[in-house]
Tab-separated table of C-alpha atoms and ligand atoms in Angstrom:
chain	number	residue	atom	x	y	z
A	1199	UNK	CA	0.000	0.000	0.000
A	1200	UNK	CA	1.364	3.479	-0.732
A	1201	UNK	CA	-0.687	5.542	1.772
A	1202	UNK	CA	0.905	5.315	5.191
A	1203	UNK	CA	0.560	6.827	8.779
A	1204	UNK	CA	3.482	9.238	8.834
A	1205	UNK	CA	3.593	8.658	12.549
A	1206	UNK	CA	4.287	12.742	13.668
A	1207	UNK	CA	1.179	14.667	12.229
A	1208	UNK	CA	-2.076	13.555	10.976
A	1209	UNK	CA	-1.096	13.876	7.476
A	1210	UNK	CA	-0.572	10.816	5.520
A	1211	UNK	CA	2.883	9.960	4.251
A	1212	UNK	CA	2.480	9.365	0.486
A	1213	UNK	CA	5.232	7.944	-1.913
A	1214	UNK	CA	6.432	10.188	-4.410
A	1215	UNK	CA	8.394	7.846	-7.218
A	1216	UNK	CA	10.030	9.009	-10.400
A	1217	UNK	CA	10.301	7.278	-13.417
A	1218	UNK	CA	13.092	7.819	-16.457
A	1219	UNK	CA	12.386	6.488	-19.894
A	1220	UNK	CA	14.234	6.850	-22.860
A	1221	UNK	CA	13.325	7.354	-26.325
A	1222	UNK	CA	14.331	4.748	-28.598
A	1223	UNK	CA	15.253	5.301	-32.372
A	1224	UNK	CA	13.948	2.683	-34.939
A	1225	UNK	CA	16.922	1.165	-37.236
A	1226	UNK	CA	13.521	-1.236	-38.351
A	1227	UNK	CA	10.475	0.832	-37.763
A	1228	UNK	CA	6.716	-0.450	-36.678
A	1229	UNK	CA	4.660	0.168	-39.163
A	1230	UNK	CA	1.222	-1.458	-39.174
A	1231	UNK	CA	-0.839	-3.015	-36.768
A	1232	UNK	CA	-1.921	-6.564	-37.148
A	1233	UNK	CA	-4.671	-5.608	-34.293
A	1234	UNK	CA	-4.812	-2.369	-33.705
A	1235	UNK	CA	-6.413	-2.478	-29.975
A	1236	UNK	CA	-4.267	-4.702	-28.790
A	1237	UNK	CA	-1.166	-2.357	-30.604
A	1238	UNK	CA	0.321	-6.300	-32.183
A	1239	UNK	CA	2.267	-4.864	-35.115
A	1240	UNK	CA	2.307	-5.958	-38.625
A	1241	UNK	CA	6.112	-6.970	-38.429
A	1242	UNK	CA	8.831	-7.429	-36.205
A	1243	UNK	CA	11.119	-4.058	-35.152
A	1244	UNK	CA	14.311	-3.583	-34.064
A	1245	UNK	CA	15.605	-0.234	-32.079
A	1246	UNK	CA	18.184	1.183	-30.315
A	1247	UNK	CA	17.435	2.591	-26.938
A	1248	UNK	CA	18.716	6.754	-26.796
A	1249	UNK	CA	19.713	8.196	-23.026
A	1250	UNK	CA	19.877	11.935	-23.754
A	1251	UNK	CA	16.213	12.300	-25.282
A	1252	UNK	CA	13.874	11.004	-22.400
A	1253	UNK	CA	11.195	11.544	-20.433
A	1254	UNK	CA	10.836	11.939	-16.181
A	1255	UNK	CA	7.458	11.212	-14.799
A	1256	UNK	CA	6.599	11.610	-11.092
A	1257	UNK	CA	3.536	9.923	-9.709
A	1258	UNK	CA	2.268	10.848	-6.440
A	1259	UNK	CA	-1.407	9.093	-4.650
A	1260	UNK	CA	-3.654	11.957	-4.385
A	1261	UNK	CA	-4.779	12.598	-1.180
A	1262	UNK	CA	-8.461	14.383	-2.198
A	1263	UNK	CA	-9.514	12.900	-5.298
A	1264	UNK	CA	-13.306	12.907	-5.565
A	1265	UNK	CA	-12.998	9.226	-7.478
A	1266	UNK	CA	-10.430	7.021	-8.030
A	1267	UNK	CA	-9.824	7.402	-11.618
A	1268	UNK	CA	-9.783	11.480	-11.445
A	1269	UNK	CA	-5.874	11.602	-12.517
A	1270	UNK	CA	-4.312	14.983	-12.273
A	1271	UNK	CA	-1.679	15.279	-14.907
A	1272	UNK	CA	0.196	17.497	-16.251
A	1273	UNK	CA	3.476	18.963	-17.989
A	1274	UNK	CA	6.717	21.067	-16.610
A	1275	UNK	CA	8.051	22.996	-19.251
A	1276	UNK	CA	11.639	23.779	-20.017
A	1277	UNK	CA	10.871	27.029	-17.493
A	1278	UNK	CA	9.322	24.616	-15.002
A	1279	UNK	CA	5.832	26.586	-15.259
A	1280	UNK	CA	3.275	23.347	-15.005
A	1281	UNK	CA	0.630	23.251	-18.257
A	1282	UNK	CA	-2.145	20.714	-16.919
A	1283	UNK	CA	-2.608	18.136	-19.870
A	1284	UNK	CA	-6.102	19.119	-21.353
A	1285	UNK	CA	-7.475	16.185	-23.233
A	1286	UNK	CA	-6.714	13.201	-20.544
A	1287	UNK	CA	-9.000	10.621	-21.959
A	1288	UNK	CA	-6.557	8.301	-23.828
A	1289	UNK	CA	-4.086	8.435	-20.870
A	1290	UNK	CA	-6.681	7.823	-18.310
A	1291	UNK	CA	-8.102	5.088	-20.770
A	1292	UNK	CA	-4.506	3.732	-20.108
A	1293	UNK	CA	-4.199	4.176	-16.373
A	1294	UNK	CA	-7.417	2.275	-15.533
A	1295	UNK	CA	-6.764	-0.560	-18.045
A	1296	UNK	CA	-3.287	-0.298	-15.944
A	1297	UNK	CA	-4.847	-0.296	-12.561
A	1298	UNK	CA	-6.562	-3.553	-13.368
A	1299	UNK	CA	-3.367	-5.197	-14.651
A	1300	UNK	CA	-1.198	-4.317	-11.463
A	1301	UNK	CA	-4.198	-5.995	-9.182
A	1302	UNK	CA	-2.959	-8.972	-8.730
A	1303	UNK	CA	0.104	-7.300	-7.271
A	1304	UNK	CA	-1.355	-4.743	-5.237
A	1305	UNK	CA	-4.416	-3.357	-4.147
A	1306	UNK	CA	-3.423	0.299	-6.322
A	1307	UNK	CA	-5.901	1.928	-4.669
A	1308	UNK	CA	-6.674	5.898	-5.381
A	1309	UNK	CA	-5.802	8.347	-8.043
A	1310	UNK	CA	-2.621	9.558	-8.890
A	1311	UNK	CA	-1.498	13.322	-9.619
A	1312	UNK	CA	1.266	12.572	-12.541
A	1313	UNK	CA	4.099	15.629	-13.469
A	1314	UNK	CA	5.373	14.779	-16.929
A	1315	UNK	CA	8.695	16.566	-18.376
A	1316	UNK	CA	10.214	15.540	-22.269
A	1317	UNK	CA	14.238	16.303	-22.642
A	1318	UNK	CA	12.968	17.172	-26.070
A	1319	UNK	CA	10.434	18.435	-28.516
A	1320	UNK	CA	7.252	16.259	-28.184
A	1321	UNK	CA	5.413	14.914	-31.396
A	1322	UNK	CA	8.015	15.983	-33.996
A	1323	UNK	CA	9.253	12.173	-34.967
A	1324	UNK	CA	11.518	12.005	-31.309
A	1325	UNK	CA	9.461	9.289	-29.842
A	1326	UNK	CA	7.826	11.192	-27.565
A	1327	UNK	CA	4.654	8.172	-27.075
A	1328	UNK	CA	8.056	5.500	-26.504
A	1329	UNK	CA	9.399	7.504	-23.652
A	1330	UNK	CA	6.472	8.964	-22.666
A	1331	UNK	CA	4.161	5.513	-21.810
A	1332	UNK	CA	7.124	3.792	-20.553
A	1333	UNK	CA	7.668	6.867	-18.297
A	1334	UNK	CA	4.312	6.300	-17.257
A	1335	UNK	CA	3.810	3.220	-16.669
A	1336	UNK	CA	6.538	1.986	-14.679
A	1337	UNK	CA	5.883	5.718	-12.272
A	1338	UNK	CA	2.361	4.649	-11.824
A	1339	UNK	CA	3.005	0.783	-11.072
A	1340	UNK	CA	5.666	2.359	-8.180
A	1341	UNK	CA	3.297	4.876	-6.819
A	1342	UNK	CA	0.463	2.072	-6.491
A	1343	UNK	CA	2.087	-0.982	-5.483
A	1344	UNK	CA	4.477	1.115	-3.186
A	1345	UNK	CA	7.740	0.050	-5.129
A	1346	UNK	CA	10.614	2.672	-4.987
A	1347	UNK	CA	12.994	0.971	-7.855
A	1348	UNK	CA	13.072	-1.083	-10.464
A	1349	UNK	CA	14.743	-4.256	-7.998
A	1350	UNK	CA	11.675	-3.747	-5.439
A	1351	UNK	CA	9.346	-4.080	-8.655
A	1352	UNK	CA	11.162	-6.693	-9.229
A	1353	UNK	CA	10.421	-8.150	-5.717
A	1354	UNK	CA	7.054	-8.013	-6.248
A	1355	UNK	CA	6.542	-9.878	-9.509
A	1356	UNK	CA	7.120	-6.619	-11.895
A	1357	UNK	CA	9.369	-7.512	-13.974
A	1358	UNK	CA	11.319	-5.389	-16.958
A	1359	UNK	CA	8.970	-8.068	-19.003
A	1360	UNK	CA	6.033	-7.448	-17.822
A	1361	UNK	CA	6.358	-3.438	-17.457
A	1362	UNK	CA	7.114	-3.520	-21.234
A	1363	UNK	CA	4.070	-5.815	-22.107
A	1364	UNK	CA	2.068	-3.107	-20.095
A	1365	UNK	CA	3.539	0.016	-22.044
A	1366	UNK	CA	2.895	-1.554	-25.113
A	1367	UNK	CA	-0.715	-1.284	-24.853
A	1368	UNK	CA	-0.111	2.811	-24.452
A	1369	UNK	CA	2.117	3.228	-27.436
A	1370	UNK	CA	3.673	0.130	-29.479
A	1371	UNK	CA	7.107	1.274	-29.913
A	1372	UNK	CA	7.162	2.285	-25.708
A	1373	UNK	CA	7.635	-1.497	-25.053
A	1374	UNK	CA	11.207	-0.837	-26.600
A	1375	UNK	CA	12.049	1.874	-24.394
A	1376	UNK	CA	11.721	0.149	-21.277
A	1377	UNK	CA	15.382	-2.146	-22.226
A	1378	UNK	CA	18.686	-0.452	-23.156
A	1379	UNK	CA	20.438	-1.230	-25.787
A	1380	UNK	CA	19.645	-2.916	-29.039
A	1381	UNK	CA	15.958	-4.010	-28.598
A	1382	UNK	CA	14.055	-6.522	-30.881
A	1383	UNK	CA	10.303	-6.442	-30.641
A	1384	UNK	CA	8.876	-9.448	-31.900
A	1385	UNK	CA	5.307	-9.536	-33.087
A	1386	UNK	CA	4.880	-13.468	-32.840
A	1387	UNK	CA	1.842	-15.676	-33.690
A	1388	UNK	CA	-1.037	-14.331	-31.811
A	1389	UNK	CA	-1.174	-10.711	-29.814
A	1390	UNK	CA	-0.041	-12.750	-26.476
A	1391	UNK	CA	2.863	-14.112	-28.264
A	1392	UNK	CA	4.847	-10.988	-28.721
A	1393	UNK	CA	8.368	-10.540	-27.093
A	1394	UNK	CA	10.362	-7.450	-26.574
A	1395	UNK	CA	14.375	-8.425	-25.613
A	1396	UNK	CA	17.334	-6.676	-25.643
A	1397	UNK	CA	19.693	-8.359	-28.040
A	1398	UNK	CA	22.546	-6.307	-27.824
A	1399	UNK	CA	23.907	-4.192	-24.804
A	1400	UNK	CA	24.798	-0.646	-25.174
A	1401	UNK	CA	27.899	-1.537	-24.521
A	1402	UNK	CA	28.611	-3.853	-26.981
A	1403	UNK	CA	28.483	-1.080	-29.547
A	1404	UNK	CA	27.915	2.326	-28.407
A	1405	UNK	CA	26.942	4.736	-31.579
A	1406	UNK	CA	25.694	8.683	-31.409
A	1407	UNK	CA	22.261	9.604	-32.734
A	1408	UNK	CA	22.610	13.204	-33.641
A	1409	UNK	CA	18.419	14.164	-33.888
A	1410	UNK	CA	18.790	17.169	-36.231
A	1411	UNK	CA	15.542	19.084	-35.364
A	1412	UNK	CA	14.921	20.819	-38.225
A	1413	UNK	CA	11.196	21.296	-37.070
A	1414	UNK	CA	9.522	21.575	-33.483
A	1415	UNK	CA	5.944	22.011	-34.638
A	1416	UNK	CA	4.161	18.736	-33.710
A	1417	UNK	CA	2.638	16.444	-36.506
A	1418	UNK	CA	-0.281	16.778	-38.028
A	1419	UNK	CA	-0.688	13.149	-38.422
A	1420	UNK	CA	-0.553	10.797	-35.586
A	1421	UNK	CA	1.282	7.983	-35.418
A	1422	UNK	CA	-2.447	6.219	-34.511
A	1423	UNK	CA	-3.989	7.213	-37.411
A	1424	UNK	CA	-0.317	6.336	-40.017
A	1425	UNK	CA	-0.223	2.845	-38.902
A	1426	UNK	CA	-4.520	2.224	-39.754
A	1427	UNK	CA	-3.365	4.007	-42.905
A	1428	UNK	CA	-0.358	1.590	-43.807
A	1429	UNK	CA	-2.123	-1.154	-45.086
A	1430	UNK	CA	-3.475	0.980	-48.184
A	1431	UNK	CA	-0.380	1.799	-49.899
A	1432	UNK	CA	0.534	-0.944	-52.202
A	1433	UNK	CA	3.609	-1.007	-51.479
A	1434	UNK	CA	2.903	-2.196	-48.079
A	1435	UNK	CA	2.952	-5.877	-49.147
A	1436	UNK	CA	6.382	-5.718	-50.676
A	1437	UNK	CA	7.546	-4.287	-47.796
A	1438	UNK	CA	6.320	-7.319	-45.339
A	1439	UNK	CA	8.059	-9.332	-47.839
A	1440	UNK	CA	11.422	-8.444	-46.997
A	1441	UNK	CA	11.266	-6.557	-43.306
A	1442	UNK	CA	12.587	-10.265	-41.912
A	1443	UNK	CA	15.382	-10.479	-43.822
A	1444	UNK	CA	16.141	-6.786	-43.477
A	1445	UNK	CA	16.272	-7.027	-39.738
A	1446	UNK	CA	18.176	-9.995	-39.761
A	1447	UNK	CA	20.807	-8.401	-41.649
A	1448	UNK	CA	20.464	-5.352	-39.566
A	1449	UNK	CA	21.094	-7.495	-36.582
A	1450	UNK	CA	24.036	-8.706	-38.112
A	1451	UNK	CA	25.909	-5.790	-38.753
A	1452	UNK	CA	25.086	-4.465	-34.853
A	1453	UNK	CA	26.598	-7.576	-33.690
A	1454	UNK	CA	29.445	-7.344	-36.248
A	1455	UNK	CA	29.713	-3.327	-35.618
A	1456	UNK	CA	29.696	-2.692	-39.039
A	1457	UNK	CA	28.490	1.096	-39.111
A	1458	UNK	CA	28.262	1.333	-43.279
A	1459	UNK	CA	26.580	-2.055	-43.361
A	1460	UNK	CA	23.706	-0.914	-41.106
A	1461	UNK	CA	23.644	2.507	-42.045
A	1462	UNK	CA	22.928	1.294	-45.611
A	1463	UNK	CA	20.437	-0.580	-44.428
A	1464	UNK	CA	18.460	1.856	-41.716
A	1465	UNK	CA	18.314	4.664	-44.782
A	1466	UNK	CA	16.539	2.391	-47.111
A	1467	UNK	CA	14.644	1.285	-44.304
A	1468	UNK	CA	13.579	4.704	-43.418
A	1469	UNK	CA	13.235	5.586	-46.917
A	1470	UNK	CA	11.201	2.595	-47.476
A	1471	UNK	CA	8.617	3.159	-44.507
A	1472	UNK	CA	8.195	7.136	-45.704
A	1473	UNK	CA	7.037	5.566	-49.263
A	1474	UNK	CA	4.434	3.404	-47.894
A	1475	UNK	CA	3.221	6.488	-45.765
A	1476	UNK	CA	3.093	8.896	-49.255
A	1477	UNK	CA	0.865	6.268	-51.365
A	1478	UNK	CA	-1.079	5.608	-48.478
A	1479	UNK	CA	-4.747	6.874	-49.003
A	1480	UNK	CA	-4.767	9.525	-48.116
A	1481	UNK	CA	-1.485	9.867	-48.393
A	1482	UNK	CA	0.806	10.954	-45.542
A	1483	UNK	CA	3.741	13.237	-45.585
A	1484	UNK	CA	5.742	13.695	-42.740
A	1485	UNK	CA	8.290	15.923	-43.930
A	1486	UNK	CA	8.948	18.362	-46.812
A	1487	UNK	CA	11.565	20.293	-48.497
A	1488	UNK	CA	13.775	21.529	-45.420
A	1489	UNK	CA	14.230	17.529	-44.288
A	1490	UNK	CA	14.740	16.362	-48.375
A	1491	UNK	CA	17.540	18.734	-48.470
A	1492	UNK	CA	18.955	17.491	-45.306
A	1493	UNK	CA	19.149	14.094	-46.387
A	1494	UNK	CA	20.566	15.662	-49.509
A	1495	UNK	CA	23.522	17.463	-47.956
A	1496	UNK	CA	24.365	14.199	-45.852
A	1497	UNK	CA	24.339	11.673	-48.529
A	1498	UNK	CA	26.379	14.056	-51.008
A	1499	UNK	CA	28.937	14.737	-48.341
A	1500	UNK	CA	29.191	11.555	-47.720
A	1501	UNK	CA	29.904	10.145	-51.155
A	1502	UNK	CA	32.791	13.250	-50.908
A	1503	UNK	CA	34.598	11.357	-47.969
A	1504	UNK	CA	33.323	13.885	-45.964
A	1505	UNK	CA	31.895	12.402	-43.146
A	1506	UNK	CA	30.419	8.655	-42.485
A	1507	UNK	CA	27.223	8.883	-40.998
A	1508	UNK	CA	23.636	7.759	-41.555
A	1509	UNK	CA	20.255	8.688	-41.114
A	1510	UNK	CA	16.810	7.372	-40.354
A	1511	UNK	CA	13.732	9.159	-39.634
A	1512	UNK	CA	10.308	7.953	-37.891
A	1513	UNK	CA	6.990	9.476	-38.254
A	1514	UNK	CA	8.741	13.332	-38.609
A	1515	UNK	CA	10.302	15.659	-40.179
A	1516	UNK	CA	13.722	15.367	-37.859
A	1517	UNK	CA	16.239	13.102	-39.127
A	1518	UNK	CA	18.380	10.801	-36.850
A	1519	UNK	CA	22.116	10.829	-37.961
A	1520	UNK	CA	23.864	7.511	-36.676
A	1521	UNK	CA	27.517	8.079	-36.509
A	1522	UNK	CA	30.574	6.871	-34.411
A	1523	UNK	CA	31.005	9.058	-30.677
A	1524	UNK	CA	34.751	9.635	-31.800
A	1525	UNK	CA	33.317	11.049	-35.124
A	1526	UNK	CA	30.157	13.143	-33.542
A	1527	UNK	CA	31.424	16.495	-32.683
A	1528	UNK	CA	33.123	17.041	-35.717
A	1529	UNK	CA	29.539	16.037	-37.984
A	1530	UNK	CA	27.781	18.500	-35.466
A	1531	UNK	CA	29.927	21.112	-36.225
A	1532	UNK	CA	29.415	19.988	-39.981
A	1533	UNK	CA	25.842	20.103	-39.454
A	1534	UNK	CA	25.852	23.238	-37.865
A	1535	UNK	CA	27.418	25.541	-40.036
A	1536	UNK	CA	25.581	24.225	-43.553
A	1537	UNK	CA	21.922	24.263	-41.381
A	1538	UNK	CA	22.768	27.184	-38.810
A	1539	UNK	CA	19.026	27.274	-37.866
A	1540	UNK	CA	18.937	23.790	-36.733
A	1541	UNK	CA	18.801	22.439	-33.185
A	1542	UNK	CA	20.911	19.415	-32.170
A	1543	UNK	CA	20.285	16.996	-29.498
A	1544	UNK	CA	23.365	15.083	-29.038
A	1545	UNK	CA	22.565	11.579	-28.197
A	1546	UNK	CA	23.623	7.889	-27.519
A	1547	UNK	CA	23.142	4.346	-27.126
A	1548	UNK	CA	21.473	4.483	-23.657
A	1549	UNK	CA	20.866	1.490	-21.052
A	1550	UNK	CA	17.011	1.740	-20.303
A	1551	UNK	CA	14.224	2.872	-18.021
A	1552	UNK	CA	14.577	3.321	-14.420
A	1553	UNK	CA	12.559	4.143	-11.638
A	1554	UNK	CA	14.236	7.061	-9.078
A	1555	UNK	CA	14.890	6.373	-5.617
A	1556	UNK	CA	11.445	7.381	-3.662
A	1557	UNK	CA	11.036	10.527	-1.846
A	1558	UNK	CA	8.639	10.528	0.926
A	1559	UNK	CA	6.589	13.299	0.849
A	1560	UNK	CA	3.439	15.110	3.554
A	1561	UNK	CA	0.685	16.050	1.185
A	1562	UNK	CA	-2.491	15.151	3.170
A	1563	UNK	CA	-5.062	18.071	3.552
A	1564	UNK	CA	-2.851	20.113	1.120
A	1565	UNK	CA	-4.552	19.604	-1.660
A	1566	UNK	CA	-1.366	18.806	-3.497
A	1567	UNK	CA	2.495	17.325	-3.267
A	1568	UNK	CA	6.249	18.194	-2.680
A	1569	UNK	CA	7.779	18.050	-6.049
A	1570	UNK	CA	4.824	18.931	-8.042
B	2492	PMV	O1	4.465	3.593	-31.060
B	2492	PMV	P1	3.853	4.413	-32.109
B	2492	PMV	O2	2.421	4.061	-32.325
B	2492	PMV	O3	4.036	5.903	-31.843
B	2492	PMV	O4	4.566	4.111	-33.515
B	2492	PMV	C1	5.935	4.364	-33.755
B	2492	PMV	C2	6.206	4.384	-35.198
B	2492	PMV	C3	7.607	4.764	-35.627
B	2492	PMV	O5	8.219	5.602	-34.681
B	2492	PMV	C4	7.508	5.516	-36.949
B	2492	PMV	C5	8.467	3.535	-35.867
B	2492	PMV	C6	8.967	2.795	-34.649
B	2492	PMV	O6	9.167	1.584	-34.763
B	2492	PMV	O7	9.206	3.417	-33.605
């Protein structure tokens, strides 16, 4: 149980946990849903878990809620002003679907007042749903079962397994997010056969993902709505055809650390997924001109010897250039002074979600709690 007598006043002592969740760049994207409430995707995906671009979610019991699924959420901003989160339905959707999963564990009892911040633009093609659900879900299983890390989770039956099974259902691609690393998602037979494991550590091959954001608006398309859309291009078969084999090769060159091999590979892949999104009806564009003559520039220097990096892009405008660390300043720079009105987030292979060390915070008849 997370509420507790506090022992000195009459306030309650409520847990306060924090969660961290990466984003995670697709080298093999999801995209398609075999069933699409149950998020079991078309074909299998493989990722590589980021550090730098991440989300931290706190999740605190409410103390006055007048029912138990009247979540309070909302977002800190880079100022740290709060911006409640207006439309809540899909999230609390989520939470009480959540609630009913973490049962068996714990009584999760109450409503929960949830403080969301992104390291980056949200909804430009950064991943924003990965981080975000895993964020989510692995704050809100602490705050209700009482858990105040990952090993105490653990403890209880939580495992790293089951957490990501549970952020699937939010967003596919946050059951990646919740390993480090190199992370296959496999979509398996039936919607309770997928697996999600980490295949290769960070360590093993540790590579920089410069995210070029060219643009911070958010997309007009979601991600929802591309995937329900996939299945009308026709070049959506051919691409089923040979995802396996791609992936496999993919995998390959990660455990051989061949960077030209897979870059090769993740630009057609990228390339690929962006065609079935423009002759999908209607058809879907999620970039234009500024983001063509990105891709452009890097192939072109490139070819000139001029730098050796590759890029892939999700469901955005932003491209993701995969380089070596030793090599990523000097392509920043690169970047930099051919698009000077770009912003760079400098990131890496990362090691996975966490969930903070607890703070114990007095919030009873304050309508509120520390940290919020
Ligand atoms: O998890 P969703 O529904 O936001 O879909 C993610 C889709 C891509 O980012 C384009 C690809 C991927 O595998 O992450």
């Amino acid at each position: 149980m997370v509420n507790q007598p506090s022992g000195k006043k009459s306030n309650q002592t409520t847990l306060h946990v924090t969660a961290t969740a990466p984003s995670n760049i697709a080298l093999v994207k999801y995209w398609g849903k075999s069933d699409a409430s149950l998020n079991w995707p078309a074909n299998d995906s493989l990722s590589m878990t980021l550090s730098q671009a991440k989300t931290t979610t706190s999740a605190t019991m409410q103390p006055d809620a007048a029912t138990p699924s009247a979540h309070r959420m909302a977002f800190k901003t880079a100022g740290s002003a709060t911006i409640p989160m207006r439309d809540l339905g899909k999230t609390t959707r989520y939470l009480e679907w959540l609630r009913n999963e973490i049962r068996p564990f714990a009584a999760a009892e109450g409503a929960l007042d949830i403080l969301t911040h992104n390291s980056f633009p949200s909804s430009c093609g950064i991943a924003s749903s990965a981080s975000g659900f895993a964020a989510l879900t692995i704050a809100a299983a602490g705050a209700w079962t009482g858990a105040k890390n990952m090993d105490e989770l653990h403890r209880l039956g939580i495992t790293r397994d089951l957490l990501s099974t549970w952020a699937r259902r939010g967003s596919g691609s946050a059951c990646r997010s919740i390993h480090g690393g190199y992370v296959q998602w496999i979509r398996g037979e039936a919607p309770t056969g997928q697996k999600v494991r980490p295949i290769f550590s960070p360590e093993h091959w540790p590579l920089a993902d410069l995210i070029v954001v060219i643009d911070r608006g958010a997309k007009s398309i979601s991600s929802t709505e591309g995937h329900a859309r996939a299945f009308s291009s026709p070049l959506m078969s051919v691409r089923m055809s040979g995802l396996d084999e791609r992936l496999k090769n993919a995998a390959q060159a990660i455990e051989g650390r061949d960077l030209e091999r897979l870059g090769t590979i993740i630009e057609c892949e990228a390339i690929e997924m962006h065609s079935v999104m423009m002759t999908s009806q209607p058809r879907t564009d999620y970039f234009g001109a500024p983001t063509i003559a990105f891709i452009q520039w890097l192939r072109e220097s490139r070819a000139a010897g001029n730098l050796a990096a590759w890029f892939t892009l999700d469901a955005g405008p932003n491209p993701h250039v995969i380089c070596r660390p030793e090599d990523a300043d000097a392509i920043k720079g690169l970047i930099l002074a051919q698009f000077p009105g770009c912003t760079l987030i400098h990131d890496q292979t990362g090691s996975g979600a966490t969930l903070g060390p607890g703070q114990e915070t007095h919030n009873a008849n304050q309508g509120g709690s520390d940290g919020h």
